[in-house]
Amino acid sequence: MLAGLDPASPQFATEAVGVLLETARAVGASDLHFQPIAEGLEIRHRIDGVLQPMALLPSQVAPNVVARLKVLAHLLTYRTDLPQEGRIPSQPGQAEIRVSTFPTLLGERVVVRFFAEPGRLLDLDQLGFPGDLLESLRSALVETSGLIVLAGPAGSGKTTTLYACLRALAHSSAGHRCLVTLEDPIEAAVEGVVQAQVNPSAGFTLESGLRSLLRQDPEVIAVGEIRDPDTAESAFQAALTGHLVLTTFHAGSASGAIGRLAEMGIEPYLLRSGLRAVLALRLVRRLCHGCSRPISADDPAMLGLPLQSARVASGCDACRGTGYQGRMPMAEFLLPHEGPVAQAVLNRADVDRIEAAARLSQMVGLWDRALEAVAAGRTSPAEVRRVLGLQTPKREDDRPFPS
């Protein structure tokens, strides 16, 4: 549709931005990137966690396109020398859109993020977790106190899972429990939950808001993200004083989350008694059923994974040539207050030793889940390497890898 627009037209920026936003929303993009390069303004959208090319606009129209986005997000169009953040007001039935600008050598870079549309929040049983992990998570949500941490890098499904947990709690409590959130930002409204958005410029931070929230008689508290030691300490204090606290946290694994919390100054006895569960998450793309092809162990496309067979992406019209359709979670669930893990935490063990203790406790790790998914043909070796990296951990027990 962009090809039919005239770059010389005074309305080009307005029309082009409208087309780009609608197209990105229609294909299910989570983000839309406007990247200034020497040849013009490169447009890419993120689908299933991967950036894909969308369009290239001429250099002469780039400032107007960026200015149009800033107008829609109520940002200062004359300030091109500093980062800005804003939102495009949502229409009824549409997702909220966030806009972030950043000055670069070749001009302003803009990233547009699409949040979940109203009514499209997932329930726990729609997330794609295996049955044993889902049962463990539901059991943790029944508890009346303690901290449940959803860990992972950006874009790993933490917020989606957090909202699913809140929906499950709101449904099961039927209004008999007080559920409150502190978020930055609020990405979607959840029925039956009191949601608040922090405002750091006004002094309303996650840490100060959490302290005030404890005087509001909550029973379940969701903190959008633990970012600093003060927020972490306040979350643990709430968890130890009769509140069930849910939060997200940037960490590479369940044991890595415990290690990072310890580095923030949380004492071992608080980790042992306050941390109820850690759910570490990743998202991998699901192979397209129509075009994936089989490979054997000696195929270079196996990328060193210890498997006898797998399937890899090919690409067809149904998957827009990517070889993948949709995403699925890889997750590990750790109970830090039980068995060898609890003892390792109290002994101030490092992350590697906590990980070893978790395996002794029969935790099914991220790599275990990933290799099982590859062996079953649900995803590919390349996708697992993209998400989990190049180093395949060695097993310390005698369980064979799936084949």
XYZ file of C-alpha atoms in Angstrom:
403
model
C 0.000 0.000 0.000
C 2.956 2.331 0.558
C 3.845 1.993 -3.128
C 0.676 3.857 -4.039
C 1.567 6.914 -1.947
C 3.337 9.961 -3.388
C 6.378 11.018 -1.258
C 5.980 14.550 -2.620
C 2.442 14.844 -1.283
C 1.927 16.997 1.857
C -0.153 14.137 3.246
C 2.471 11.446 2.688
C 3.722 11.264 6.297
C 0.196 11.060 7.714
C -0.904 8.412 5.232
C 2.316 6.380 5.440
C 2.270 6.224 9.232
C -1.367 5.130 9.157
C -0.599 2.346 6.662
C 2.460 1.165 8.603
C 0.634 1.036 11.936
C -2.355 -0.804 10.466
C -0.169 -3.284 8.584
C 1.950 -4.033 11.654
C -1.168 -4.552 13.751
C -2.746 -6.785 11.096
C 0.242 -9.168 10.929
C 0.481 -9.390 14.721
C 3.720 -7.431 15.144
C 4.752 -6.626 18.691
C 7.066 -3.756 17.707
C 7.640 -1.454 14.756
C 11.130 0.039 14.246
C 11.881 3.244 12.315
C 15.662 3.200 11.818
C 17.465 6.112 10.098
C 20.193 4.845 7.743
C 22.212 6.489 4.975
C 19.714 5.355 2.306
C 16.620 6.601 4.127
C 14.293 5.451 6.904
C 14.318 1.674 7.256
C 11.092 0.169 8.615
C 11.142 -3.246 10.295
C 8.531 -5.047 12.383
C 9.040 -7.722 15.032
C 6.951 -10.845 14.478
C 7.296 -13.859 16.782
C 10.267 -12.171 18.435
C 12.311 -11.618 15.241
C 12.772 -8.351 13.322
C 11.784 -8.556 9.649
C 12.113 -5.927 6.890
C 8.979 -4.037 6.007
C 9.817 -0.929 3.927
C 12.428 1.724 3.116
C 11.270 5.332 2.941
C 13.253 8.120 1.194
C 15.518 10.270 3.374
C 13.643 13.457 2.516
C 10.423 12.214 4.134
C 12.038 10.721 7.261
C 11.761 13.856 9.464
C 8.063 14.254 8.623
C 7.301 10.583 9.314
C 9.046 10.795 12.689
C 7.275 14.076 13.447
C 3.910 12.479 12.639
C 4.568 9.675 15.116
C 5.553 12.236 17.752
C 2.375 14.229 17.148
C 0.250 11.108 17.571
C 2.069 10.281 20.829
C 1.852 13.879 22.125
C 5.629 14.319 22.150
C 7.617 17.499 21.498
C 8.291 17.631 17.764
C 10.915 20.393 18.092
C 13.067 18.378 20.517
C 15.173 16.049 18.414
C 18.178 16.001 20.739
C 16.818 13.893 23.592
C 14.873 10.640 24.083
C 11.117 10.888 24.582
C 8.372 8.432 25.466
C 4.650 8.682 24.937
C 1.528 6.805 23.955
C -0.901 6.931 21.070
C -4.415 6.995 22.578
C -6.171 3.742 21.752
C -9.456 3.468 19.913
C -12.205 1.246 21.375
C -11.292 -2.386 20.838
C -7.693 -1.621 19.864
C -4.443 -2.156 21.718
C -2.588 0.714 23.310
C 0.486 1.865 21.379
C 3.659 3.151 23.038
C 6.174 5.336 21.198
C 9.830 5.798 22.126
C 12.235 8.148 20.299
C 16.023 8.196 20.502
C 18.499 10.604 18.830
C 21.173 8.969 16.654
C 23.925 10.089 14.263
C 21.642 9.892 11.228
C 18.453 11.179 12.841
C 15.801 10.156 15.325
C 15.110 6.464 15.755
C 11.553 5.517 16.770
C 10.242 2.271 18.212
C 6.495 1.665 18.391
C 5.229 -1.094 20.709
C 1.791 -2.689 20.432
C 0.288 -4.013 23.637
C -2.290 -6.776 23.981
C -5.695 -5.916 22.610
C -8.587 -5.820 25.089
C -10.154 -9.253 25.434
C -7.089 -11.068 24.068
C -5.319 -11.761 27.363
C -4.483 -15.434 27.740
C -5.502 -17.779 30.523
C -2.917 -20.005 32.188
C -3.944 -23.103 30.247
C -3.545 -21.185 26.965
C 0.114 -20.305 27.514
C 1.415 -23.642 26.271
C 3.166 -24.788 29.442
C 3.609 -28.549 29.909
C 1.186 -30.147 32.353
C 3.650 -30.720 35.188
C 4.874 -27.124 35.138
C 1.362 -25.705 34.896
C 0.305 -27.759 37.914
C 3.300 -26.483 39.906
C 2.496 -22.889 39.000
C -1.165 -23.267 39.958
C -0.107 -24.755 43.299
C 2.134 -21.754 43.970
C -0.725 -19.355 43.193
C -2.883 -21.027 45.849
C -0.445 -19.905 48.539
C -1.382 -16.937 50.719
C 2.117 -15.502 51.142
C 5.529 -15.518 49.549
C 7.162 -14.084 46.429
C 6.685 -15.654 42.986
C 9.277 -14.413 40.478
C 8.798 -14.638 36.712
C 12.320 -14.389 35.292
C 13.720 -13.994 31.810
C 15.124 -11.469 29.338
C 13.034 -8.870 27.527
C 10.410 -10.422 25.269
C 10.382 -13.790 27.023
C 6.692 -13.773 27.980
C 7.013 -12.580 31.576
C 4.285 -9.946 31.396
C 1.907 -12.202 29.468
C 2.367 -14.879 32.132
C 1.941 -12.343 34.934
C -1.404 -11.213 33.511
C -2.507 -14.832 33.085
C -1.671 -15.456 36.767
C -3.681 -12.399 37.787
C -6.653 -13.532 35.713
C -6.476 -16.968 37.329
C -6.323 -15.442 40.814
C -9.201 -13.058 40.107
C -11.331 -15.912 38.775
C -10.569 -18.323 41.608
C -11.103 -15.745 44.351
C -14.451 -14.594 42.898
C -13.966 -11.172 44.463
C -13.116 -12.455 47.949
C -9.440 -11.468 47.736
C -8.017 -7.997 47.172
C -5.695 -8.047 44.135
C -3.621 -4.935 43.383
C -0.835 -4.169 40.910
C 1.926 -1.586 40.570
C 2.991 -1.344 36.938
C 5.221 0.736 34.677
C 3.388 0.845 32.364
C -0.034 -0.822 32.612
C -0.169 -2.911 29.439
C -3.712 -4.279 29.730
C -6.704 -4.020 32.050
C -7.515 -7.138 34.083
C -11.051 -7.505 35.413
C -11.203 -7.943 39.175
C -7.760 -6.405 39.755
C -6.993 -2.890 41.025
C -4.201 -1.587 38.784
C -1.961 1.425 39.397
C 0.712 2.946 37.190
C 3.749 4.475 38.825
C 4.855 8.033 38.073
C 8.537 8.474 39.023
C 8.564 12.177 38.055
C 5.940 12.774 40.757
C 7.737 10.610 43.331
C 5.390 7.661 42.842
C 7.969 4.895 42.287
C 7.600 1.139 42.518
C 9.346 1.133 45.876
C 7.359 4.011 47.437
C 4.118 2.755 45.909
C 4.683 -0.705 47.367
C 5.174 0.736 50.857
C 1.950 2.743 50.560
C 0.077 -0.175 49.046
C 0.622 -2.274 52.168
C -1.738 0.131 53.971
C -4.478 -0.586 51.410
C -5.249 -4.054 52.852
C -4.154 -6.069 49.800
C -3.873 -9.853 49.798
C -2.213 -10.309 46.403
C 0.250 -7.766 45.027
C 1.776 -7.760 41.554
C 4.841 -5.579 41.030
C 5.521 -4.940 37.363
C 9.261 -5.452 37.679
C 11.984 -5.526 40.327
C 14.633 -3.107 39.088
C 16.584 -2.046 42.149
C 17.504 -3.205 45.668
C 14.918 -0.982 47.363
C 12.043 -2.466 45.354
C 13.400 -5.977 45.928
C 13.590 -5.438 49.696
C 10.054 -4.004 49.811
C 8.721 -6.948 47.789
C 10.306 -9.428 50.211
C 8.959 -7.579 53.225
C 5.475 -7.733 51.738
C 5.906 -11.441 51.000
C 6.976 -12.110 54.579
C 4.066 -10.225 56.138
C 1.191 -12.288 54.801
C 0.947 -11.192 51.156
C 1.285 -13.206 47.975
C 3.553 -11.115 45.742
C 4.096 -11.672 42.018
C 6.760 -9.876 40.040
C 8.939 -10.025 36.934
C 12.727 -9.923 36.982
C 15.465 -9.845 34.370
C 17.573 -12.989 34.749
C 18.789 -15.750 32.462
C 17.553 -18.695 34.514
C 15.781 -19.602 37.744
C 19.070 -20.053 39.588
C 20.364 -16.870 37.962
C 17.392 -14.965 39.403
C 18.320 -16.128 42.903
C 21.917 -15.088 42.286
C 20.911 -11.621 41.089
C 18.606 -11.101 44.072
C 21.471 -12.065 46.373
C 23.693 -9.534 44.588
C 21.023 -6.898 45.289
C 21.607 -7.474 48.996
C 18.736 -9.828 49.833
C 19.992 -11.966 52.709
C 19.998 -15.771 52.354
C 17.435 -16.273 55.117
C 15.053 -13.897 53.306
C 15.573 -15.733 50.032
C 14.988 -19.041 51.802
C 11.818 -18.032 53.631
C 10.329 -15.380 51.352
C 10.888 -16.717 47.839
C 8.032 -19.096 47.057
C 8.885 -20.000 43.438
C 10.875 -18.884 40.408
C 9.541 -19.460 36.902
C 12.201 -18.789 34.236
C 10.876 -18.209 30.721
C 11.928 -18.092 27.082
C 9.892 -17.995 23.880
C 10.905 -19.960 20.779
C 9.244 -19.911 17.394
C 7.120 -22.887 16.459
C 7.953 -24.642 13.173
C 5.488 -24.305 10.324
C 3.777 -27.706 9.943
C 3.391 -27.249 6.218
C 7.014 -26.807 5.200
C 9.409 -28.068 7.899
C 11.706 -30.899 6.816
C 13.467 -33.682 8.751
C 17.221 -33.917 9.380
C 19.434 -36.533 11.023
C 22.180 -36.328 13.637
C 25.010 -35.859 11.113
C 23.317 -32.917 9.355
C 25.163 -29.593 9.959
C 21.769 -28.002 10.642
C 21.647 -29.968 13.898
C 24.137 -27.369 15.216
C 25.705 -29.748 17.703
C 22.556 -30.629 19.609
C 22.775 -34.148 21.100
C 19.799 -35.540 19.182
C 19.298 -38.308 16.635
C 16.740 -36.426 14.553
C 15.009 -33.074 14.289
C 13.133 -30.844 11.884
C 14.224 -27.519 10.405
C 12.508 -24.555 8.781
C 12.031 -24.273 5.016
C 9.546 -21.489 4.290
C 6.246 -21.309 2.420
C 3.409 -18.894 1.725
C 1.560 -19.912 4.883
C 4.464 -18.780 7.114
C 5.429 -15.818 4.894
C 8.677 -17.582 4.011
C 9.983 -17.680 7.586
C 9.473 -21.382 8.267
C 7.758 -20.588 11.579
C 4.247 -19.818 12.793
C 3.657 -18.528 16.306
C 5.711 -19.083 19.438
C 5.798 -21.490 22.353
C 7.295 -21.173 25.861
C 10.351 -22.893 27.248
C 10.285 -22.732 31.033
C 11.798 -24.088 34.222
C 10.176 -23.987 37.656
C 12.269 -23.820 40.824
C 11.180 -24.047 44.475
C 13.992 -22.315 46.400
C 12.619 -23.091 49.858
C 12.888 -26.875 49.539
C 15.642 -29.517 49.707
C 19.160 -29.041 48.308
C 18.297 -25.669 46.752
C 17.290 -24.197 50.113
C 20.544 -25.393 51.660
C 22.563 -23.970 48.771
C 20.846 -20.600 49.189
C 21.536 -20.536 52.941
C 25.187 -21.413 52.224
C 25.477 -18.414 49.863
C 26.303 -20.760 46.980
C 27.023 -19.289 43.563
C 24.671 -19.674 40.601
C 26.362 -22.812 39.260
C 25.994 -24.623 42.573
C 22.384 -23.511 42.935
C 21.789 -24.871 39.429
C 23.377 -28.195 40.406
C 21.201 -28.322 43.510
C 18.139 -27.638 41.384
C 18.968 -30.631 39.180
C 19.340 -32.789 42.274
C 15.822 -31.641 43.136
C 14.641 -32.970 39.743
C 14.016 -29.548 38.198
C 13.417 -29.864 34.455
C 15.596 -27.101 33.042
C 15.234 -24.789 30.059
C 17.594 -26.890 27.931
C 15.698 -30.069 28.829
C 12.433 -28.517 27.672
C 14.061 -27.116 24.524
C 15.645 -30.414 23.493
C 12.366 -32.230 24.045
C 10.620 -29.668 21.803
C 13.247 -30.073 19.066
C 13.070 -33.882 19.251
C 9.279 -33.682 18.925
C 9.568 -31.478 15.825
C 7.890 -28.472 17.401
C 10.867 -26.134 16.926
C 14.278 -26.257 15.258
C 17.919 -26.492 16.412
C 18.577 -23.048 14.914
C 15.741 -21.506 16.893
C 16.927 -23.070 20.150
C 20.451 -21.808 19.507
C 19.091 -18.337 18.719
C 17.198 -18.153 21.991
C 19.326 -20.164 24.438
C 22.787 -19.634 22.978
C 25.644 -21.830 21.823
C 26.624 -23.658 24.984
C 24.656 -26.829 25.665
C 24.863 -27.659 29.383
C 26.095 -31.096 30.373
C 23.867 -33.290 32.480
C 25.229 -34.385 35.818
C 22.852 -37.334 36.060
C 22.335 -40.359 33.874
C 19.177 -39.249 32.148
C 19.589 -39.388 28.367
C 18.724 -36.493 26.141
C 15.530 -37.036 24.168
C 15.920 -38.512 20.729
